[in-house]
Amino acid sequence: MTALTARTTHPTALNAQPPFDLLPEGVLDTLLAGPPALRAAIGPLLLDIHASDAETARLATRALAHARVERHHDGPDRQHVRVAFIDCARAGLPPPRGVPGTEHLLAPHDEVNLREGNRIVAIHQAESRTWEGFDPPRGIGVVYTADAGRIAPWEWASPAKRIIEWATLDRPYGLLHGAVLARGGEGFLLAGNSGVGKSTTTAAAMLRGIQTAGDDVSLLEWRSDGGVTAHAAYDSLKVGEASLALLGGRIAAAGEAVGPGIAKHMLRITDIAPETLVQSVDLKAILLPRLAGLARTAIRPAEHGAALRALGPVSSFVMRVAPEATFARASRLVRSLPCYALDLSVDPLEVADTIGDLLERPGSLP
Amino acid sequence: MSPQRFVIDTAAVAAEKFDDETVVLHFESGRYFSLGGAASWIWQAFEQPNDVATLATAAPGGALGPALADIERFVAELEALKLLLPVSGGAASAPLAPAPELWAAPSLEVFSDLSDLIALDPVHEVDAMMGWPRRPDPGIG
């Protein structure tokens, strides 16, 4: 970043509130006036997904279909957010312009954040020429892209994630990064950075019939009784080649690779074990998995500080738009629940069985 | 000459204190930190402008006691990590919270696993009003 700043010779202003002011007049209003491709209910959130064309609608809705509700479904107690996915290539629109002066400076996977203070207010992704932004007063989010086919595959595993984050910043609920496992609607949040074993453990748990609300992000809601509910945000599971091998081929690599050079497959939970995907889980504890190479998985109490280190920074990085708010949400969660370190064995199915036992007998937690 | 005062760069970090640890996240770099021992007390002191001598006076052993070197070293480390900002002037700060009775050298554990991810997938920060290449002013907003 420092090198790029030094090479540029003069400032150029966008003179617009992207992406809204960059859209051709009437495009957004026309799109939103029609029925949504999907209406999804995720806990307190009612999400309408609108798309400019059938293929973009397919991409934008497949990880949200588990939460589908009828179009006439209304929830006066719910927050209503509308999201418009606009693919210029398919809609016959001119591609959106980027941030002036940055076009020749950006590598394909780079993003440009427009900030106000510590909050990001709009994001531009270089390779796909995609703008993403949210208008809080109107409750409208926009993903405005030159070509939806050039949006990174892993983005479709959690579509509109940042729009949901923008929409919920000042609410008593919001997204956090982690896997959720449960039995009978009560369960645990597995927290930690990439590579600690969350997704592999989730996949193994599904094979054992353990419920899940997802392996990546869920919508956490604080209830009036002081408890916390995790709502399943996305029907998706990202598993690497090594994890597929560990599971002994029990899960076929049917999903597409997440990205070039990134050895992960995106699968849908409902394609593997549809009965395991649950809409909501009453969280009872936070587990902090760690690859320990043990013969048997072990659990021990963990300090709240350790739980925040496992949950807060990575959630702030994954959600990105307001790291201070995300970090505060993570802190609130670790103060709300008991925390345990989970030292994993080398066998993910044994890990799943251990978690299953703890879910069956929560009194056995140390 | 007045001693150099410092304050936490609240625009750049978020922090949460628990009984025996303070966790700090530096937004731009993605690095996060665990502060143990007397580090939490020192961190709390810099929630308002303060200087090394004031902290040392409040620490066990007083202004010229063994804690002075610990505090000096730790403050220099926090400044080098861009967690503290030097400040000048300003009103006198409120009295400090009591220092730990059993003094243990302040410790700082640095976690850079996320900053490695950020380096692989660069994100460029732009001021919303002025556009590129104006980086956002932390004082705005």
Coordinates of N, CA, C and O in Angstrom, one line a residue, chain A residues 1-2 4-5 8 10-16 99-102 105-106 109-118 120-121 193 303-306 308-309 312-314 316-317 320 323-324 327-328 331 334-335, chain B residues 10-21 23-25 27-28 30-34 109 111 113-114 117-118 120-141:
Chain A
M1 N 0.8 -1.2 0.0 CA 0.0 0.0 0.0 C 0.9 1.2 0.0 O 0.6 2.2 -0.7
T2 N 1.9 1.3 0.8 CA 2.8 2.4 0.9 C 3.4 2.7 -0.5 O 3.4 3.9 -0.9
L4 N 2.3 2.0 -3.5 CA 1.3 2.6 -4.4 C 1.0 4.0 -4.2 O 0.9 4.8 -5.1
T5 N 0.9 4.4 -2.9 CA 0.7 5.8 -2.6 C 1.8 6.7 -3.1 O 1.6 7.7 -3.7
T8 N 1.7 7.5 -7.1 CA 0.6 8.3 -7.6 C 0.9 9.7 -7.5 O 1.4 10.2 -6.5
H10 N -1.3 12.6 -8.3 CA -2.3 13.6 -8.0 C -3.6 12.9 -7.5 O -3.9 11.8 -8.0
P11 N -4.3 13.5 -6.7 CA -5.6 12.9 -6.2 C -6.7 13.1 -7.3 O -6.7 14.0 -8.0
T12 N -7.5 12.1 -7.3 CA -8.7 12.2 -8.2 C -9.9 11.8 -7.3 O -9.9 10.8 -6.6
A13 N -11.0 12.5 -7.5 CA -12.1 12.3 -6.7 C -13.2 11.5 -7.4 O -13.3 11.6 -8.7
L14 N -13.9 10.7 -6.8 CA -15.0 9.9 -7.4 C -16.2 10.7 -7.6 O -16.9 10.5 -8.6
N15 N -16.4 11.7 -6.8 CA -17.6 12.6 -6.9 C -18.9 11.8 -7.0 O -19.8 12.1 -7.8
A16 N -19.0 10.7 -6.2 CA -20.2 9.9 -6.3 C -20.2 9.0 -5.0 O -19.2 8.9 -4.3
V99 N -12.5 3.2 -9.3 CA -12.0 4.4 -8.6 C -10.9 5.1 -9.5 O -10.0 4.4 -9.9
P100 N -11.2 6.3 -9.9 CA -10.2 6.9 -10.9 C -8.8 6.9 -10.4 O -8.5 7.2 -9.2
G101 N -7.9 6.5 -11.3 CA -6.5 6.5 -10.9 C -6.0 5.2 -10.4 O -4.8 5.0 -10.3
T102 N -6.9 4.2 -10.2 CA -6.4 2.9 -9.6 C -6.4 1.8 -10.6 O -5.8 0.8 -10.4
L105 N -3.2 0.2 -11.3 CA -2.4 -0.1 -10.2 C -2.8 -1.4 -9.5 O -2.0 -1.9 -8.7
L106 N -3.9 -1.9 -9.8 CA -4.5 -3.0 -9.0 C -4.2 -4.3 -9.7 O -4.4 -4.5 -10.9
H109 N -6.7 -9.7 -7.6 CA -7.4 -10.0 -6.4 C -7.5 -8.8 -5.5 O -8.0 -8.9 -4.4
D110 N -7.0 -7.7 -5.9 CA -7.0 -6.5 -5.0 C -8.4 -5.9 -4.9 O -9.3 -6.1 -5.8
E111 N -8.6 -5.2 -3.8 CA -9.8 -4.5 -3.6 C -9.4 -3.1 -3.2 O -8.4 -2.8 -2.7
V112 N -10.4 -2.2 -3.5 CA -10.2 -0.8 -3.0 C -11.4 -0.5 -2.0 O -12.5 -0.8 -2.4
N113 N -11.0 -0.1 -0.8 CA -12.1 0.2 0.2 C -12.2 1.7 0.2 O -11.3 2.5 0.3
L114 N -13.5 2.2 0.1 CA -13.7 3.6 0.4 C -14.1 3.7 1.9 O -15.0 2.9 2.3
R115 N -13.5 4.5 2.6 CA -13.7 4.6 4.0 C -14.2 5.9 4.5 O -13.9 7.0 3.9
E116 N -15.0 5.9 5.6 CA -15.3 7.0 6.4 C -14.9 6.7 7.8 O -15.5 5.9 8.4
G117 N -13.8 7.3 8.3 CA -13.3 6.9 9.6 C -12.8 5.4 9.5 O -12.1 5.0 8.6
N118 N -13.2 4.6 10.5 CA -12.8 3.3 10.5 C -13.7 2.3 9.7 O -13.5 1.1 9.7
I120 N -15.7 1.0 6.4 CA -15.7 0.9 4.9 C -17.1 1.2 4.5 O -18.1 0.6 5.0
V121 N -17.3 2.1 3.5 CA -18.7 2.4 3.0 C -18.9 1.8 1.7 O -20.1 1.8 1.2
N193 N -8.9 -19.4 13.6 CA -8.5 -19.0 12.3 C -8.6 -20.1 11.3 O -8.8 -21.3 11.6
E303 N -9.6 -19.6 28.8 CA -9.8 -18.2 29.2 C -10.6 -17.4 28.2 O -10.4 -17.7 26.9
H304 N -11.3 -16.5 28.6 CA -12.1 -15.7 27.7 C -11.2 -14.9 26.7 O -11.5 -14.7 25.6
G305 N -10.0 -14.5 27.2 CA -9.1 -13.8 26.3 C -8.6 -14.7 25.2 O -8.5 -14.2 24.0
A306 N -8.4 -15.9 25.5 CA -8.0 -16.9 24.4 C -9.1 -17.0 23.4 O -8.9 -17.1 22.2
L308 N -11.4 -14.8 22.7 CA -11.5 -13.6 21.9 C -10.4 -13.5 20.8 O -10.6 -13.1 19.7
R309 N -9.2 -14.0 21.2 CA -8.1 -14.0 20.2 C -8.5 -15.0 19.0 O -8.1 -14.7 17.9
G312 N -12.3 -12.9 17.5 CA -12.4 -11.5 17.2 C -11.6 -11.0 16.0 O -12.2 -10.5 15.0
P313 N -10.3 -11.2 15.9 CA -9.5 -10.8 14.8 C -10.0 -11.4 13.5 O -10.2 -10.7 12.5
V314 N -10.2 -12.7 13.4 CA -10.5 -13.3 12.2 C -11.9 -12.9 11.7 O -12.2 -12.7 10.5
S316 N -13.3 -10.0 12.3 CA -13.1 -8.6 11.9 C -12.5 -8.6 10.5 O -12.9 -7.8 9.6
F317 N -11.6 -9.5 10.2 CA -11.0 -9.6 8.9 C -12.0 -10.2 7.9 O -12.0 -9.7 6.7
R320 N -14.9 -7.5 7.6 CA -14.1 -6.4 7.1 C -14.7 -5.0 7.2 O -13.9 -4.0 7.4
P323 N -14.4 -3.3 11.5 CA -13.7 -4.2 12.4 C -13.9 -3.9 13.8 O -14.0 -4.8 14.6
E324 N -14.1 -2.6 14.2 CA -14.3 -2.3 15.6 C -15.6 -2.9 16.1 O -15.7 -3.5 17.2
F327 N -15.4 -6.7 16.3 CA -14.6 -7.1 17.4 C -15.4 -7.0 18.7 O -15.3 -7.8 19.6
A328 N -16.1 -5.9 18.8 CA -17.0 -5.7 20.0 C -18.0 -6.8 20.1 O -18.3 -7.3 21.2
S331 N -16.4 -9.9 21.3 CA -16.1 -9.8 22.8 C -17.3 -10.0 23.6 O -17.3 -10.7 24.6
V334 N -17.9 -13.8 23.8 CA -17.0 -14.6 24.6 C -17.3 -14.4 26.1 O -17.0 -15.2 27.0
R335 N -17.9 -13.2 26.4 CA -18.3 -12.9 27.8 C -19.6 -13.6 28.1 O -19.9 -13.7 29.3
Chain B
T10 N -6.7 5.1 19.4 CA -8.0 4.5 19.3 C -8.6 4.4 17.9 O -9.5 3.6 17.7
A11 N -8.1 5.2 17.0 CA -8.5 5.1 15.6 C -8.0 3.8 15.0 O -8.5 3.4 13.9
A12 N -6.9 3.3 15.5 CA -6.2 2.2 14.9 C -6.4 0.9 15.5 O -6.1 -0.2 14.9
V13 N -6.9 0.9 16.7 CA -7.0 -0.4 17.5 C -8.3 -0.5 18.2 O -9.0 0.5 18.4
A14 N -8.6 -1.8 18.6 CA -9.7 -2.1 19.5 C -9.1 -3.0 20.6 O -8.2 -3.7 20.3
A15 N -9.6 -2.9 21.8 CA -9.1 -3.7 22.9 C -10.2 -4.1 23.8 O -11.2 -3.4 24.0
E16 N -10.0 -5.3 24.4 CA -10.9 -5.8 25.4 C -10.0 -6.3 26.6 O -9.1 -7.1 26.3
K17 N -10.5 -6.0 27.8 CA -9.7 -6.4 29.0 C -10.5 -7.5 29.7 O -11.7 -7.4 29.9
F18 N -9.8 -8.6 30.0 CA -10.3 -9.6 30.8 C -9.5 -9.7 32.1 O -8.6 -8.8 32.3
D19 N -9.9 -10.6 33.0 CA -9.2 -10.6 34.3 C -7.7 -10.6 34.2 O -7.0 -9.8 35.0
D20 N -7.2 -11.4 33.4 CA -5.7 -11.6 33.4 C -5.1 -11.3 32.0 O -3.9 -11.6 31.8
E21 N -5.9 -10.7 31.2 CA -5.3 -10.5 29.8 C -6.1 -9.3 29.1 O -7.3 -9.2 29.3
V23 N -6.7 -8.1 25.2 CA -6.5 -8.5 23.8 C -6.7 -7.2 23.0 O -7.6 -6.5 23.1
V24 N -5.7 -7.0 22.1 CA -5.7 -5.8 21.3 C -5.6 -6.2 19.8 O -4.9 -7.0 19.5
L25 N -6.5 -5.5 19.0 CA -6.4 -5.8 17.6 C -6.0 -4.5 16.8 O -6.6 -3.4 17.1
F27 N -6.2 -2.7 13.4 CA -7.0 -2.9 12.3 C -6.2 -3.0 11.0 O -6.4 -3.9 10.2
E28 N -5.4 -2.1 10.7 CA -4.7 -2.0 9.4 C -3.8 -3.2 9.1 O -3.8 -3.8 8.1
G30 N -3.8 -6.1 10.9 CA -4.4 -7.4 11.2 C -3.7 -8.1 12.3 O -4.1 -9.2 12.7
R31 N -2.6 -7.5 12.8 CA -1.9 -8.1 14.0 C -2.8 -7.9 15.2 O -3.4 -6.9 15.4
Y32 N -2.7 -8.9 16.1 CA -3.4 -8.8 17.4 C -2.4 -9.2 18.5 O -1.4 -9.9 18.2
F33 N -2.7 -8.8 19.7 CA -1.8 -8.9 20.8 C -2.5 -9.4 22.0 O -3.6 -9.1 22.3
S34 N -1.7 -10.1 22.8 CA -2.1 -10.5 24.1 C -1.2 -9.8 25.1 O 0.0 -10.0 25.1
E109 N 2.4 -10.6 23.6 CA 2.6 -11.7 22.6 C 1.9 -11.1 21.3 O 0.8 -10.6 21.4
F111 N 0.6 -11.7 17.5 CA 0.0 -12.7 16.6 C -0.1 -12.1 15.2 O -0.8 -11.1 15.0
D113 N -0.7 -14.1 12.2 CA -1.2 -15.0 11.2 C -2.2 -14.3 10.3 O -2.2 -14.6 9.1
L114 N -3.0 -13.4 10.8 CA -3.9 -12.7 9.9 C -3.2 -11.7 9.0 O -3.6 -11.4 7.9
L117 N -2.2 -13.1 5.9 CA -3.3 -13.2 4.9 C -3.6 -11.9 4.3 O -3.8 -11.8 3.1
I118 N -3.5 -10.8 5.0 CA -3.8 -9.5 4.5 C -2.7 -9.1 3.5 O -3.0 -8.5 2.4
L120 N -1.2 -11.2 1.5 CA -1.4 -12.0 0.3 C -2.5 -11.4 -0.5 O -2.5 -11.5 -1.7
D121 N -3.4 -10.8 0.1 CA -4.6 -10.3 -0.6 C -4.8 -8.8 -0.3 O -5.6 -8.4 0.5
P122 N -4.0 -8.0 -1.0 CA -3.9 -6.6 -0.6 C -5.2 -5.9 -0.8 O -6.0 -6.1 -1.7
V123 N -5.5 -5.0 0.1 CA -6.6 -4.1 0.1 C -6.1 -2.7 0.2 O -5.3 -2.4 1.0
H124 N -6.6 -1.9 -0.7 CA -6.1 -0.5 -0.7 C -7.2 0.4 -0.2 O -8.4 0.4 -0.5
E125 N -6.7 1.3 0.7 CA -7.6 2.1 1.5 C -7.7 3.5 0.8 O -6.7 4.1 0.5
V126 N -8.9 4.0 0.6 CA -9.1 5.3 -0.1 C -10.1 6.1 0.7 O -11.1 5.6 1.2
D127 N -9.8 7.4 0.8 CA -10.7 8.3 1.4 C -12.0 8.4 0.6 O -11.9 8.6 -0.6
A128 N -13.1 8.4 1.2 CA -14.4 8.3 0.5 C -14.7 9.6 -0.3 O -15.3 9.6 -1.3
M129 N -14.2 10.7 0.2 CA -14.5 12.0 -0.4 C -13.5 12.4 -1.5 O -13.9 12.9 -2.6
M130 N -12.2 12.1 -1.2 CA -11.2 12.6 -2.1 C -10.7 11.6 -3.1 O -10.1 12.0 -4.1
G131 N -11.1 10.3 -2.9 CA -10.7 9.3 -3.9 C -9.2 9.0 -3.8 O -8.5 9.4 -2.8
W132 N -8.7 8.2 -4.8 CA -7.4 7.8 -4.8 C -6.5 9.0 -5.1 O -6.8 9.8 -6.0
P133 N -5.2 9.1 -4.6 CA -4.7 8.2 -3.7 C -4.8 8.7 -2.2 O -3.9 8.3 -1.4
R134 N -5.8 9.5 -1.9 CA -5.9 10.0 -0.6 C -6.2 8.8 0.4 O -7.3 8.3 0.2
R135 N -5.3 8.5 1.3 CA -5.7 7.5 2.3 C -6.6 8.2 3.3 O -6.5 9.4 3.5
P136 N -7.4 7.4 3.9 CA -8.4 8.0 4.8 C -7.7 8.6 6.0 O -6.7 8.1 6.5
D137 N -8.2 9.8 6.4 CA -7.7 10.5 7.6 C -8.4 9.9 8.8 O -9.6 9.9 8.9
P138 N -7.6 9.3 9.7 CA -8.2 8.7 10.9 C -9.1 9.6 11.7 O -9.9 9.2 12.5
G139 N -8.8 10.9 11.5 CA -9.5 11.9 12.3 C -10.9 12.2 11.8 O -11.7 12.9 12.4
I140 N -11.2 11.8 10.6 CA -12.5 12.1 9.9 C -13.5 11.0 10.2 O -13.2 9.9 10.3
G141 N -14.7 11.4 10.4 CA -15.8 10.4 10.6 C -16.1 10.1 12.0 O -15.7 10.9 12.9

